[in-house]
A tleap script that builds the chain and sets N, CA, C and O, in Angstrom:
source leaprc.protein.ff14SB
mol = sequence {
  NGLU GLN LEU PHE GLN ALA SER LEU ALA THR
  ASP ASP ASN ARG TRP GLU GLU PHE ALA GLY
  ALA ASP ASP LEU GLN SER HIE LEU SER SER
  MET LEU VAL THR ASN ASP SER LYS ASP ALA
  ASP HIE ILE GLU ARG LEU LEU ILE MET LEU
  ARG SER ALA THR SER PRO THR ALA SER VAL
  ILE VAL GLN SER THR PHE LYS THR GLU VAL
  LEU GLU PRO PHE ALA ASN VAL LEU THR GLY
  ALA GLN ALA ASP ARG ARG ALA ALA MET ALA
  LEU SER VAL LEU MET GLY THR THR ILE VAL
  ARG THR ILE LEU ARG VAL ASP ASP CYS GLY
  GLY CYS GLU ASP ASP THR PHE GLU LEU ARG
  LEU SER ALA MET LEU ARG ILE ALA LEU SER
  PRO ASP CVAL
}
set mol.1.N position { -23.724 26.998 -57.683 }
set mol.1.CA position { -22.627 26.605 -58.549 }
set mol.1.C position { -21.291 26.689 -57.817 }
set mol.1.O position { -20.421 25.834 -57.988 }
set mol.2.N position { -21.141 27.736 -56.996 }
set mol.2.CA position { -19.902 27.876 -56.233 }
set mol.2.C position { -19.779 26.780 -55.179 }
set mol.2.O position { -18.683 26.285 -54.917 }
set mol.3.N position { -20.903 26.404 -54.577 }
set mol.3.CA position { -20.904 25.325 -53.593 }
set mol.3.C position { -20.533 24.001 -54.263 }
set mol.3.O position { -19.763 23.216 -53.710 }
set mol.4.N position { -21.076 23.761 -55.440 }
set mol.4.CA position { -20.752 22.544 -56.172 }
set mol.4.C position { -19.267 22.514 -56.524 }
set mol.4.O position { -18.609 21.485 -56.369 }
set mol.5.N position { -18.744 23.637 -56.995 }
set mol.5.CA position { -17.323 23.703 -57.334 }
set mol.5.C position { -16.474 23.467 -56.083 }
set mol.5.O position { -15.453 22.784 -56.153 }
set mol.6.N position { -16.878 24.012 -54.966 }
set mol.6.CA position { -16.142 23.806 -53.711 }
set mol.6.C position { -16.183 22.347 -53.273 }
set mol.6.O position { -15.225 21.852 -52.679 }
set mol.7.N position { -17.283 21.654 -53.562 }
set mol.7.CA position { -17.383 20.246 -53.176 }
set mol.7.C position { -16.431 19.368 -53.994 }
set mol.7.O position { -16.049 18.285 -53.549 }
set mol.8.N position { -16.054 19.825 -55.166 }
set mol.8.CA position { -15.123 19.075 -56.007 }
set mol.8.C position { -13.668 19.390 -55.684 }
set mol.8.O position { -12.773 18.601 -55.987 }
set mol.9.N position { -13.438 20.530 -55.077 }
set mol.9.CA position { -12.075 20.952 -54.769 }
set mol.9.C position { -11.492 20.075 -53.665 }
set mol.9.O position { -12.217 19.472 -52.874 }
set mol.10.N position { -10.191 20.023 -53.636 }
set mol.10.CA position { -9.508 19.232 -52.623 }
set mol.10.C position { -8.240 19.936 -52.185 }
set mol.10.O position { -7.619 20.669 -52.954 }
set mol.11.N position { -7.871 19.704 -50.952 }
set mol.11.CA position { -6.597 20.230 -50.482 }
set mol.11.C position { -5.571 19.097 -50.363 }
set mol.11.O position { -4.432 19.319 -49.953 }
set mol.12.N position { -5.992 17.888 -50.727 }
set mol.12.CA position { -5.088 16.750 -50.734 }
set mol.12.C position { -4.191 16.873 -51.948 }
set mol.12.O position { -4.666 16.872 -53.084 }
set mol.13.N position { -2.914 16.979 -51.712 }
set mol.13.CA position { -1.993 17.197 -52.814 }
set mol.13.C position { -0.975 16.073 -52.866 }
set mol.13.O position { 0.009 16.076 -52.126 }
set mol.14.N position { -1.221 15.103 -53.755 }
set mol.14.CA position { -0.292 13.987 -53.916 }
set mol.14.C position { 0.730 14.241 -55.009 }
set mol.14.O position { 1.560 13.379 -55.296 }
set mol.15.N position { 0.678 15.394 -55.611 }
set mol.15.CA position { 1.537 15.648 -56.763 }
set mol.15.C position { 3.006 15.618 -56.377 }
set mol.15.O position { 3.835 15.143 -57.153 }
set mol.16.N position { 3.345 16.114 -55.191 }
set mol.16.CA position { 4.737 16.068 -54.738 }
set mol.16.C position { 5.182 14.628 -54.519 }
set mol.16.O position { 6.310 14.258 -54.843 }
set mol.17.N position { 4.275 13.817 -53.961 }
set mol.17.CA position { 4.554 12.389 -53.769 }
set mol.17.C position { 4.818 11.723 -55.119 }
set mol.17.O position { 5.758 10.941 -55.253 }
set mol.18.N position { 3.998 12.030 -56.109 }
set mol.18.CA position { 4.171 11.445 -57.437 }
set mol.18.C position { 5.479 11.910 -58.067 }
set mol.18.O position { 6.197 11.118 -58.678 }
set mol.19.N position { 5.788 13.201 -57.916 }
set mol.19.CA position { 7.005 13.757 -58.502 }
set mol.19.C position { 8.249 13.106 -57.904 }
set mol.19.O position { 9.270 12.974 -58.578 }
set mol.20.N position { 8.162 12.702 -56.642 }
set mol.20.CA position { 9.310 12.098 -55.979 }
set mol.20.C position { 9.419 10.594 -56.153 }
set mol.20.O position { 10.379 9.988 -55.677 }
set mol.21.N position { 8.461 9.983 -56.821 }
set mol.21.CA position { 8.478 8.527 -56.987 }
set mol.21.C position { 9.580 8.116 -57.957 }
set mol.21.O position { 9.726 8.704 -59.029 }
set mol.22.N position { 10.354 7.100 -57.574 }
set mol.22.CA position { 11.416 6.590 -58.443 }
set mol.22.C position { 10.844 5.932 -59.696 }
set mol.22.O position { 11.397 6.065 -60.787 }
set mol.23.N position { 9.745 5.229 -59.528 }
set mol.23.CA position { 9.111 4.478 -60.618 }
set mol.23.C position { 7.620 4.817 -60.571 }
set mol.23.O position { 6.837 4.119 -59.927 }
set mol.24.N position { 7.235 5.894 -61.259 }
set mol.24.CA position { 5.887 6.438 -61.133 }
set mol.24.C position { 4.806 5.430 -61.477 }
set mol.24.O position { 3.820 5.325 -60.748 }
set mol.25.N position { 4.957 4.680 -62.570 }
set mol.25.CA position { 3.905 3.742 -62.951 }
set mol.25.C position { 3.736 2.644 -61.909 }
set mol.25.O position { 2.609 2.233 -61.632 }
set mol.26.N position { 4.815 2.166 -61.331 }
set mol.26.CA position { 4.704 1.146 -60.285 }
set mol.26.C position { 4.079 1.742 -59.028 }
set mol.26.O position { 3.281 1.092 -58.353 }
set mol.27.N position { 4.443 2.971 -58.723 }
set mol.27.CA position { 3.867 3.655 -57.559 }
set mol.27.C position { 2.363 3.816 -57.730 }
set mol.27.O position { 1.600 3.540 -56.804 }
set mol.28.N position { 1.929 4.259 -58.908 }
set mol.28.CA position { 0.506 4.453 -59.173 }
set mol.28.C position { -0.257 3.137 -59.155 }
set mol.28.O position { -1.341 3.059 -58.579 }
set mol.29.N position { 0.293 2.107 -59.774 }
set mol.29.CA position { -0.411 0.820 -59.815 }
set mol.29.C position { -0.490 0.211 -58.424 }
set mol.29.O position { -1.510 -0.379 -58.068 }
set mol.30.N position { 0.557 0.343 -57.642 }
set mol.30.CA position { 0.532 -0.156 -56.266 }
set mol.30.C position { -0.510 0.586 -55.440 }
set mol.30.O position { -1.253 -0.020 -54.668 }
set mol.31.N position { -0.558 1.899 -55.610 }
set mol.31.CA position { -1.529 2.717 -54.896 }
set mol.31.C position { -2.960 2.305 -55.257 }
set mol.31.O position { -3.848 2.299 -54.404 }
set mol.32.N position { -3.168 1.965 -56.516 }
set mol.32.CA position { -4.510 1.644 -56.982 }
set mol.32.C position { -5.003 0.292 -56.473 }
set mol.32.O position { -6.192 0.135 -56.197 }
set mol.33.N position { -4.118 -0.673 -56.347 }
set mol.33.CA position { -4.567 -1.991 -55.894 }
set mol.33.C position { -4.598 -2.109 -54.374 }
set mol.33.O position { -5.135 -3.078 -53.837 }
set mol.34.N position { -4.030 -1.136 -53.687 }
set mol.34.CA position { -4.070 -1.122 -52.229 }
set mol.34.C position { -5.350 -0.433 -51.789 }
set mol.34.O position { -5.614 0.704 -52.179 }
set mol.35.N position { -6.133 -1.111 -50.990 }
set mol.35.CA position { -7.360 -0.498 -50.470 }
set mol.35.C position { -6.994 0.439 -49.331 }
set mol.35.O position { -6.715 0.009 -48.212 }
set mol.36.N position { -7.001 1.712 -49.637 }
set mol.36.CA position { -6.606 2.731 -48.677 }
set mol.36.C position { -7.819 3.604 -48.365 }
set mol.36.O position { -8.473 4.112 -49.276 }
set mol.37.N position { -8.114 3.774 -47.101 }
set mol.37.CA position { -9.301 4.534 -46.712 }
set mol.37.C position { -9.210 5.997 -47.131 }
set mol.37.O position { -10.244 6.634 -47.332 }
set mol.38.N position { -8.004 6.550 -47.271 }
set mol.38.CA position { -7.899 7.955 -47.684 }
set mol.38.C position { -8.296 8.147 -49.144 }
set mol.38.O position { -8.543 9.275 -49.573 }
set mol.39.N position { -8.362 7.059 -49.911 }
set mol.39.CA position { -8.798 7.158 -51.297 }
set mol.39.C position { -10.321 7.264 -51.414 }
set mol.39.O position { -10.831 7.563 -52.494 }
set mol.40.N position { -11.043 7.028 -50.340 }
set mol.40.CA position { -12.505 7.094 -50.368 }
set mol.40.C position { -12.993 8.479 -50.803 }
set mol.40.O position { -13.976 8.579 -51.537 }
set mol.41.N position { -12.330 9.533 -50.367 }
set mol.41.CA position { -12.716 10.893 -50.762 }
set mol.41.C position { -12.529 11.106 -52.255 }
set mol.41.O position { -13.357 11.748 -52.901 }
set mol.42.N position { -11.447 10.572 -52.806 }
set mol.42.CA position { -11.198 10.705 -54.245 }
set mol.42.C position { -12.254 9.935 -55.042 }
set mol.42.O position { -12.713 10.399 -56.086 }
set mol.43.N position { -12.625 8.781 -54.552 }
set mol.43.CA position { -13.646 7.984 -55.230 }
set mol.43.C position { -14.990 8.699 -55.166 }
set mol.43.O position { -15.740 8.699 -56.142 }
set mol.44.N position { -15.295 9.299 -54.040 }
set mol.44.CA position { -16.552 10.046 -53.909 }
set mol.44.C position { -16.575 11.240 -54.860 }
set mol.44.O position { -17.611 11.528 -55.459 }
set mol.45.N position { -15.468 11.927 -55.005 }
set mol.45.CA position { -15.394 13.042 -55.954 }
set mol.45.C position { -15.571 12.549 -57.381 }
set mol.45.O position { -16.240 13.199 -58.185 }
set mol.46.N position { -14.980 11.412 -57.700 }
set mol.46.CA position { -15.150 10.831 -59.039 }
set mol.46.C position { -16.617 10.511 -59.290 }
set mol.46.O position { -17.130 10.772 -60.378 }
set mol.47.N position { -17.290 9.953 -58.304 }
set mol.47.CA position { -18.720 9.661 -58.434 }
set mol.47.C position { -19.531 10.933 -58.675 }
set mol.47.O position { -20.416 10.957 -59.530 }
set mol.48.N position { -19.233 11.965 -57.936 }
set mol.48.CA position { -19.941 13.243 -58.102 }
set mol.48.C position { -19.728 13.761 -59.522 }
set mol.48.O position { -20.667 14.230 -60.167 }
set mol.49.N position { -18.497 13.674 -60.000 }
set mol.49.CA position { -18.198 14.149 -61.358 }
set mol.49.C position { -18.964 13.350 -62.404 }
set mol.49.O position { -19.529 13.920 -63.337 }
set mol.50.N position { -18.981 12.036 -62.248 }
set mol.50.CA position { -19.678 11.189 -63.217 }
set mol.50.C position { -21.180 11.460 -63.215 }
set mol.50.O position { -21.803 11.546 -64.273 }
set mol.51.N position { -21.747 11.593 -62.043 }
set mol.51.CA position { -23.190 11.830 -61.938 }
set mol.51.C position { -23.589 13.200 -62.452 }
set mol.51.O position { -24.734 13.407 -62.854 }
set mol.52.N position { -22.662 14.125 -62.441 }
set mol.52.CA position { -22.955 15.501 -62.852 }
set mol.52.C position { -22.659 15.771 -64.312 }
set mol.52.O position { -22.972 16.847 -64.822 }
set mol.53.N position { -22.071 14.823 -64.979 }
set mol.53.CA position { -21.609 15.038 -66.350 }
set mol.53.C position { -22.733 15.332 -67.341 }
set mol.53.O position { -22.486 15.932 -68.387 }
set mol.54.N position { -23.953 14.923 -67.032 }
set mol.54.CA position { -25.051 15.147 -67.973 }
set mol.54.C position { -25.706 16.515 -67.823 }
set mol.54.O position { -26.478 16.931 -68.687 }
set mol.55.N position { -25.407 17.210 -66.746 }
set mol.55.CA position { -25.954 18.549 -66.552 }
set mol.55.C position { -25.094 19.563 -67.293 }
set mol.55.O position { -23.884 19.617 -67.073 }
set mol.56.N position { -25.696 20.372 -68.172 }
set mol.56.CA position { -24.904 21.351 -68.917 }
set mol.56.C position { -24.121 22.312 -68.011 }
set mol.56.O position { -22.964 22.625 -68.291 }
set mol.57.N position { -24.743 22.769 -66.945 }
set mol.57.CA position { -24.068 23.700 -66.037 }
set mol.57.C position { -23.002 22.990 -65.226 }
set mol.57.O position { -21.873 23.470 -65.126 }
set mol.58.N position { -23.350 21.849 -64.646 }
set mol.58.CA position { -22.406 21.122 -63.801 }
set mol.58.C position { -21.238 20.569 -64.597 }
set mol.58.O position { -20.115 20.528 -64.096 }
set mol.59.N position { -21.482 20.145 -65.822 }
set mol.59.CA position { -20.399 19.551 -66.603 }
set mol.59.C position { -19.287 20.560 -66.888 }
set mol.59.O position { -18.114 20.190 -66.952 }
set mol.60.N position { -19.644 21.816 -67.057 }
set mol.60.CA position { -18.632 22.859 -67.273 }
set mol.60.C position { -17.763 22.999 -66.021 }
set mol.60.O position { -16.543 23.128 -66.118 }
set mol.61.N position { -18.392 22.973 -64.858 }
set mol.61.CA position { -17.666 23.063 -63.589 }
set mol.61.C position { -16.788 21.838 -63.392 }
set mol.61.O position { -15.636 21.957 -62.974 }
set mol.62.N position { -17.328 20.657 -63.692 }
set mol.62.CA position { -16.566 19.410 -63.561 }
set mol.62.C position { -15.344 19.451 -64.474 }
set mol.62.O position { -14.237 19.137 -64.037 }
set mol.63.N position { -15.530 19.830 -65.725 }
set mol.63.CA position { -14.411 19.876 -66.671 }
set mol.63.C position { -13.332 20.854 -66.217 }
set mol.63.O position { -12.141 20.549 -66.268 }
set mol.64.N position { -13.761 22.017 -65.779 }
set mol.64.CA position { -12.810 23.033 -65.333 }
set mol.64.C position { -12.045 22.581 -64.088 }
set mol.64.O position { -10.826 22.731 -64.006 }
set mol.65.N position { -12.771 22.031 -63.133 }
set mol.65.CA position { -12.145 21.576 -61.892 }
set mol.65.C position { -11.201 20.417 -62.154 }
set mol.65.O position { -10.099 20.378 -61.608 }
set mol.66.N position { -11.620 19.473 -62.983 }
set mol.66.CA position { -10.766 18.336 -63.307 }
set mol.66.C position { -9.473 18.818 -63.974 }
set mol.66.O position { -8.384 18.335 -63.662 }
set mol.67.N position { -9.608 19.761 -64.879 }
set mol.67.CA position { -8.442 20.261 -65.592 }
set mol.67.C position { -7.464 20.955 -64.646 }
set mol.67.O position { -6.264 20.685 -64.685 }
set mol.68.N position { -7.974 21.850 -63.795 }
set mol.68.CA position { -7.082 22.641 -62.944 }
set mol.68.C position { -6.580 21.896 -61.715 }
set mol.68.O position { -5.485 22.177 -61.228 }
set mol.69.N position { -7.364 20.952 -61.206 }
set mol.69.CA position { -6.979 20.280 -59.959 }
set mol.69.C position { -6.385 18.893 -60.158 }
set mol.69.O position { -5.766 18.350 -59.243 }
set mol.70.N position { -6.565 18.314 -61.337 }
set mol.70.CA position { -6.064 16.956 -61.555 }
set mol.70.C position { -5.142 16.898 -62.779 }
set mol.70.O position { -3.960 16.577 -62.657 }
set mol.71.N position { -5.678 17.204 -63.929 }
set mol.71.CA position { -4.927 17.017 -65.176 }
set mol.71.C position { -3.667 17.881 -65.236 }
set mol.71.O position { -2.577 17.365 -65.480 }
set mol.72.N position { -3.805 19.172 -65.019 }
set mol.72.CA position { -2.646 20.066 -65.117 }
set mol.72.C position { -1.587 19.770 -64.056 }
set mol.72.O position { -0.404 19.707 -64.390 }
set mol.73.N position { -1.974 19.584 -62.779 }
set mol.73.CA position { -0.935 19.245 -61.794 }
set mol.73.C position { -0.236 17.919 -62.095 }
set mol.73.O position { 0.966 17.786 -61.868 }
set mol.74.N position { -0.985 16.941 -62.606 }
set mol.74.CA position { -0.374 15.661 -62.946 }
set mol.74.C position { 0.582 15.827 -64.120 }
set mol.74.O position { 1.679 15.269 -64.105 }
set mol.75.N position { 0.184 16.583 -65.133 }
set mol.75.CA position { 1.055 16.839 -66.278 }
set mol.75.C position { 2.323 17.570 -65.838 }
set mol.75.O position { 3.392 17.337 -66.402 }
set mol.76.N position { 2.221 18.437 -64.853 }
set mol.76.CA position { 3.384 19.165 -64.347 }
set mol.76.C position { 4.391 18.246 -63.652 }
set mol.76.O position { 5.571 18.583 -63.558 }
set mol.77.N position { 3.941 17.106 -63.171 }
set mol.77.CA position { 4.818 16.125 -62.535 }
set mol.77.C position { 5.688 15.435 -63.586 }
set mol.77.O position { 6.824 15.052 -63.306 }
set mol.78.N position { 5.149 15.281 -64.789 }
set mol.78.CA position { 5.833 14.535 -65.836 }
set mol.78.C position { 6.889 15.387 -66.518 }
set mol.78.O position { 6.783 16.612 -66.584 }
set mol.79.N position { 7.907 14.709 -67.023 }
set mol.79.CA position { 8.919 15.393 -67.815 }
set mol.79.C position { 8.836 14.862 -69.239 }
set mol.79.O position { 8.301 13.778 -69.472 }
set mol.80.N position { 9.353 15.606 -70.166 }
set mol.80.CA position { 9.358 15.155 -71.551 }
set mol.80.C position { 8.207 15.720 -72.354 }
set mol.80.O position { 7.407 16.519 -71.869 }
set mol.81.N position { 8.151 15.279 -73.598 }
set mol.81.CA position { 7.180 15.792 -74.565 }
set mol.81.C position { 5.753 15.367 -74.240 }
set mol.81.O position { 5.524 14.305 -73.662 }
set mol.82.N position { 4.810 16.203 -74.616 }
set mol.82.CA position { 3.373 15.937 -74.535 }
set mol.82.C position { 2.914 15.458 -73.154 }
set mol.82.O position { 2.135 14.511 -73.041 }
set mol.83.N position { 3.399 16.116 -72.125 }
set mol.83.CA position { 3.059 15.722 -70.760 }
set mol.83.C position { 1.549 15.759 -70.518 }
set mol.83.O position { 1.017 14.915 -69.797 }
set mol.84.N position { 0.860 16.727 -71.116 }
set mol.84.CA position { -0.586 16.821 -70.910 }
set mol.84.C position { -1.311 15.617 -71.498 }
set mol.84.O position { -2.231 15.086 -70.875 }
set mol.85.N position { -0.911 15.184 -72.682 }
set mol.85.CA position { -1.541 14.014 -73.303 }
set mol.85.C position { -1.214 12.737 -72.551 }
set mol.85.O position { -2.073 11.870 -72.386 }
set mol.86.N position { 0.024 12.620 -72.094 }
set mol.86.CA position { 0.428 11.436 -71.348 }
set mol.86.C position { -0.288 11.375 -70.006 }
set mol.86.O position { -0.687 10.298 -69.562 }
set mol.87.N position { -0.450 12.520 -69.360 }
set mol.87.CA position { -1.188 12.560 -68.098 }
set mol.87.C position { -2.643 12.154 -68.324 }
set mol.87.O position { -3.205 11.400 -67.530 }
set mol.88.N position { -3.250 12.643 -69.393 }
set mol.88.CA position { -4.640 12.295 -69.703 }
set mol.88.C position { -4.779 10.795 -69.956 }
set mol.88.O position { -5.745 10.180 -69.505 }
set mol.89.N position { -3.828 10.206 -70.669 }
set mol.89.CA position { -3.879 8.775 -70.946 }
set mol.89.C position { -3.742 7.966 -69.654 }
set mol.89.O position { -4.491 7.015 -69.430 }
set mol.90.N position { -2.791 8.344 -68.816 }
set mol.90.CA position { -2.600 7.636 -67.548 }
set mol.90.C position { -3.831 7.780 -66.652 }
set mol.90.O position { -4.244 6.823 -65.997 }
set mol.91.N position { -4.405 8.965 -66.627 }
set mol.91.CA position { -5.619 9.174 -65.831 }
set mol.91.C position { -6.779 8.343 -66.360 }
set mol.91.O position { -7.619 7.886 -65.585 }
set mol.92.N position { -6.831 8.143 -67.667 }
set mol.92.CA position { -7.870 7.286 -68.246 }
set mol.92.C position { -7.738 5.863 -67.717 }
set mol.92.O position { -8.734 5.231 -67.365 }
set mol.93.N position { -6.517 5.365 -67.664 }
set mol.93.CA position { -6.278 4.022 -67.134 }
set mol.93.C position { -6.644 3.974 -65.649 }
set mol.93.O position { -7.337 3.059 -65.205 }
set mol.94.N position { -6.180 4.954 -64.895 }
set mol.94.CA position { -6.431 4.969 -63.449 }
set mol.94.C position { -7.917 5.106 -63.127 }
set mol.94.O position { -8.445 4.378 -62.286 }
set mol.95.N position { -8.584 6.037 -63.795 }
set mol.95.CA position { -9.999 6.261 -63.514 }
set mol.95.C position { -10.844 5.088 -63.991 }
set mol.95.O position { -11.798 4.704 -63.314 }
set mol.96.N position { -10.513 4.515 -65.135 }
set mol.96.CA position { -11.245 3.349 -65.622 }
set mol.96.C position { -11.129 2.182 -64.658 }
set mol.96.O position { -12.117 1.509 -64.364 }
set mol.97.N position { -9.928 1.944 -64.171 }
set mol.97.CA position { -9.717 0.866 -63.210 }
set mol.97.C position { -10.466 1.147 -61.914 }
set mol.97.O position { -11.054 0.239 -61.326 }
set mol.98.N position { -10.448 2.382 -61.474 }
set mol.98.CA position { -11.165 2.758 -60.252 }
set mol.98.C position { -12.668 2.539 -60.422 }
set mol.98.O position { -13.327 2.029 -59.517 }
set mol.99.N position { -13.205 2.920 -61.566 }
set mol.99.CA position { -14.637 2.740 -61.823 }
set mol.99.C position { -15.006 1.258 -61.808 }
set mol.99.O position { -16.001 0.873 -61.195 }
set mol.100.N position { -14.219 0.438 -62.471 }
set mol.100.CA position { -14.507 -1.003 -62.534 }
set mol.100.C position { -14.436 -1.630 -61.138 }
set mol.100.O position { -15.275 -2.457 -60.780 }
set mol.101.N position { -13.439 -1.234 -60.362 }
set mol.101.CA position { -13.244 -1.852 -59.049 }
set mol.101.C position { -14.198 -1.330 -57.981 }
set mol.101.O position { -14.690 -2.112 -57.168 }
set mol.102.N position { -14.469 -0.038 -57.965 }
set mol.102.CA position { -15.201 0.533 -56.833 }
set mol.102.C position { -16.656 0.889 -57.137 }
set mol.102.O position { -17.525 0.714 -56.284 }
set mol.103.N position { -16.922 1.375 -58.319 }
set mol.103.CA position { -18.279 1.798 -58.644 }
set mol.103.C position { -19.081 0.623 -59.198 }
set mol.103.O position { -20.202 0.361 -58.763 }
set mol.104.N position { -18.491 -0.073 -60.157 }
set mol.104.CA position { -19.164 -1.234 -60.738 }
set mol.104.C position { -18.988 -2.479 -59.877 }
set mol.104.O position { -19.677 -3.482 -60.063 }
set mol.105.N position { -18.065 -2.398 -58.941 }
set mol.105.CA position { -17.814 -3.477 -57.969 }
set mol.105.C position { -17.518 -4.820 -58.635 }
set mol.105.O position { -18.042 -5.858 -58.231 }
set mol.106.N position { -16.681 -4.777 -59.648 }
set mol.106.CA position { -16.221 -6.006 -60.262 }
set mol.106.C position { -15.065 -6.488 -59.392 }
set mol.106.O position { -13.898 -6.208 -59.666 }
set mol.107.N position { -15.420 -7.221 -58.335 }
set mol.107.CA position { -14.440 -7.635 -57.334 }
set mol.107.C position { -13.353 -8.504 -57.927 }
set mol.107.O position { -12.178 -8.364 -57.586 }
set mol.108.N position { -13.739 -9.386 -58.801 }
set mol.108.CA position { -12.791 -10.297 -59.406 }
set mol.108.C position { -11.799 -9.514 -60.267 }
set mol.108.O position { -10.587 -9.633 -60.085 }
set mol.109.N position { -12.316 -8.714 -61.205 }
set mol.109.CA position { -11.498 -7.793 -62.001 }
set mol.109.C position { -10.249 -8.474 -62.540 }
set mol.109.O position { -9.196 -7.848 -62.656 }
set mol.110.N position { -10.364 -9.743 -62.865 }
set mol.110.CA position { -9.203 -10.460 -63.375 }
set mol.110.C position { -8.170 -10.713 -62.304 }
set mol.110.O position { -6.994 -10.893 -62.620 }
set mol.111.N position { -8.573 -10.733 -61.042 }
set mol.111.CA position { -7.645 -10.943 -59.942 }
set mol.111.C position { -6.945 -9.666 -59.538 }
set mol.111.O position { -5.717 -9.619 -59.473 }
set mol.112.N position { -7.723 -8.621 -59.265 }
set mol.112.CA position { -7.168 -7.306 -58.947 }
set mol.112.C position { -6.188 -7.324 -57.780 }
set mol.112.O position { -5.328 -6.449 -57.670 }
set mol.113.N position { -6.316 -8.295 -56.933 }
set mol.113.CA position { -5.470 -8.310 -55.745 }
set mol.113.C position { -4.167 -9.072 -55.953 }
set mol.113.O position { -3.322 -9.077 -55.057 }
set mol.114.N position { -3.977 -9.706 -57.086 }
set mol.114.CA position { -2.747 -10.481 -57.259 }
set mol.114.C position { -1.666 -9.662 -57.971 }
set mol.114.O position { -1.931 -8.595 -58.525 }
set mol.115.N position { -0.457 -10.190 -57.939 }
set mol.115.CA position { 0.690 -9.486 -58.507 }
set mol.115.C position { 0.581 -9.306 -60.016 }
set mol.115.O position { 1.057 -8.308 -60.556 }
set mol.116.N position { -0.046 -10.266 -60.702 }
set mol.116.CA position { -0.175 -10.186 -62.152 }
set mol.116.C position { -0.981 -8.959 -62.555 }
set mol.116.O position { -0.618 -8.257 -63.499 }
set mol.117.N position { -2.076 -8.700 -61.842 }
set mol.117.CA position { -2.891 -7.521 -62.154 }
set mol.117.C position { -2.064 -6.253 -61.978 }
set mol.117.O position { -2.079 -5.375 -62.841 }
set mol.118.N position { -1.350 -6.156 -60.876 }
set mol.118.CA position { -0.552 -4.962 -60.623 }
set mol.118.C position { 0.546 -4.794 -61.674 }
set mol.118.O position { 0.824 -3.673 -62.100 }
set mol.119.N position { 1.167 -5.889 -62.094 }
set mol.119.CA position { 2.199 -5.817 -63.126 }
set mol.119.C position { 1.613 -5.364 -64.468 }
set mol.119.O position { 2.228 -4.566 -65.176 }
set mol.120.N position { 0.433 -5.870 -64.814 }
set mol.120.CA position { -0.204 -5.459 -66.073 }
set mol.120.C position { -0.621 -3.990 -66.024 }
set mol.120.O position { -0.454 -3.251 -66.994 }
set mol.121.N position { -1.162 -3.585 -64.887 }
set mol.121.CA position { -1.554 -2.188 -64.713 }
set mol.121.C position { -0.325 -1.283 -64.823 }
set mol.121.O position { -0.375 -0.233 -65.463 }
set mol.122.N position { 0.758 -1.692 -64.205 }
set mol.122.CA position { 1.998 -0.926 -64.272 }
set mol.122.C position { 2.502 -0.837 -65.718 }
set mol.122.O position { 2.995 0.209 -66.142 }
set mol.123.N position { 2.379 -1.932 -66.469 }
set mol.123.CA position { 2.804 -1.925 -67.873 }
set mol.123.C position { 1.954 -0.960 -68.701 }
set mol.123.O position { 2.483 -0.229 -69.539 }
set mol.124.N position { 0.645 -0.958 -68.470 }
set mol.124.CA position { -0.225 -0.017 -69.198 }
set mol.124.C position { 0.149 1.424 -68.852 }
set mol.124.O position { 0.195 2.287 -69.729 }
set mol.125.N position { 0.413 1.678 -67.574 }
set mol.125.CA position { 0.782 3.026 -67.160 }
set mol.125.C position { 2.150 3.428 -67.713 }
set mol.125.O position { 2.356 4.591 -68.060 }
set mol.126.N position { 3.080 2.487 -67.798 }
set mol.126.CA position { 4.389 2.780 -68.372 }
set mol.126.C position { 4.229 3.265 -69.810 }
set mol.126.O position { 4.857 4.244 -70.214 }
set mol.127.N position { 3.393 2.584 -70.573 }
set mol.127.CA position { 3.153 2.982 -71.972 }
set mol.127.C position { 2.451 4.336 -72.021 }
set mol.127.O position { 2.823 5.201 -72.814 }
set mol.128.N position { 1.441 4.522 -71.176 }
set mol.128.CA position { 0.695 5.782 -71.174 }
set mol.128.C position { 1.600 6.968 -70.788 }
set mol.128.O position { 1.437 8.069 -71.313 }
set mol.129.N position { 2.523 6.745 -69.896 }
set mol.129.CA position { 3.366 7.828 -69.398 }
set mol.129.C position { 4.642 8.046 -70.214 }
set mol.129.O position { 5.327 9.052 -70.031 }
set mol.130.N position { 4.959 7.128 -71.094 }
set mol.130.CA position { 6.209 7.203 -71.850 }
set mol.130.C position { 6.195 8.325 -72.879 }
set mol.130.O position { 5.264 8.423 -73.679 }
set mol.131.N position { 7.220 9.169 -72.864 }
set mol.131.CA position { 7.311 10.209 -73.895 }
set mol.131.C position { 7.848 9.662 -75.217 }
set mol.131.O position { 7.877 10.371 -76.224 }
set mol.132.N position { 8.271 8.404 -75.208 }
set mol.132.CA position { 8.918 7.825 -76.386 }
set mol.132.C position { 8.004 7.029 -77.288 }
set mol.132.O position { 8.454 6.501 -78.306 }
set mol.133.N position { 6.731 6.927 -76.943 }
set mol.133.CA position { 5.811 6.096 -77.738 }
set mol.133.C position { 5.175 6.928 -78.825 }
set mol.133.O position { 4.369 6.416 -79.603 }
savepdb mol mol.pdb
quit
């Protein structure tokens, strides 16, 4: 169990990068549509989490690790009301898009590589991250 938890842990800390972004939703959407080799580790961790979700023991570890290493640090980047809920909503958009593009390999994805896709993704993230909605 400790080995599994260690395999999910990461020392890659993008939270400072996110906190310093002038336009967080545009930064996130741009990052998502750019094929970056350093994102391969994050995608592999997401796959491990998804595959482990049906195991009662592993799912507890996955939930705990996701909360402490992803959700809480991301919520800490945000300002305003309900940062935890807004972070969860934005992560839902990001993870869903990642699953469709990389795991399910929907290459077309409505034209994931064009500007329209990135603009729509940015708009969804703007709504998810907004404390005013």
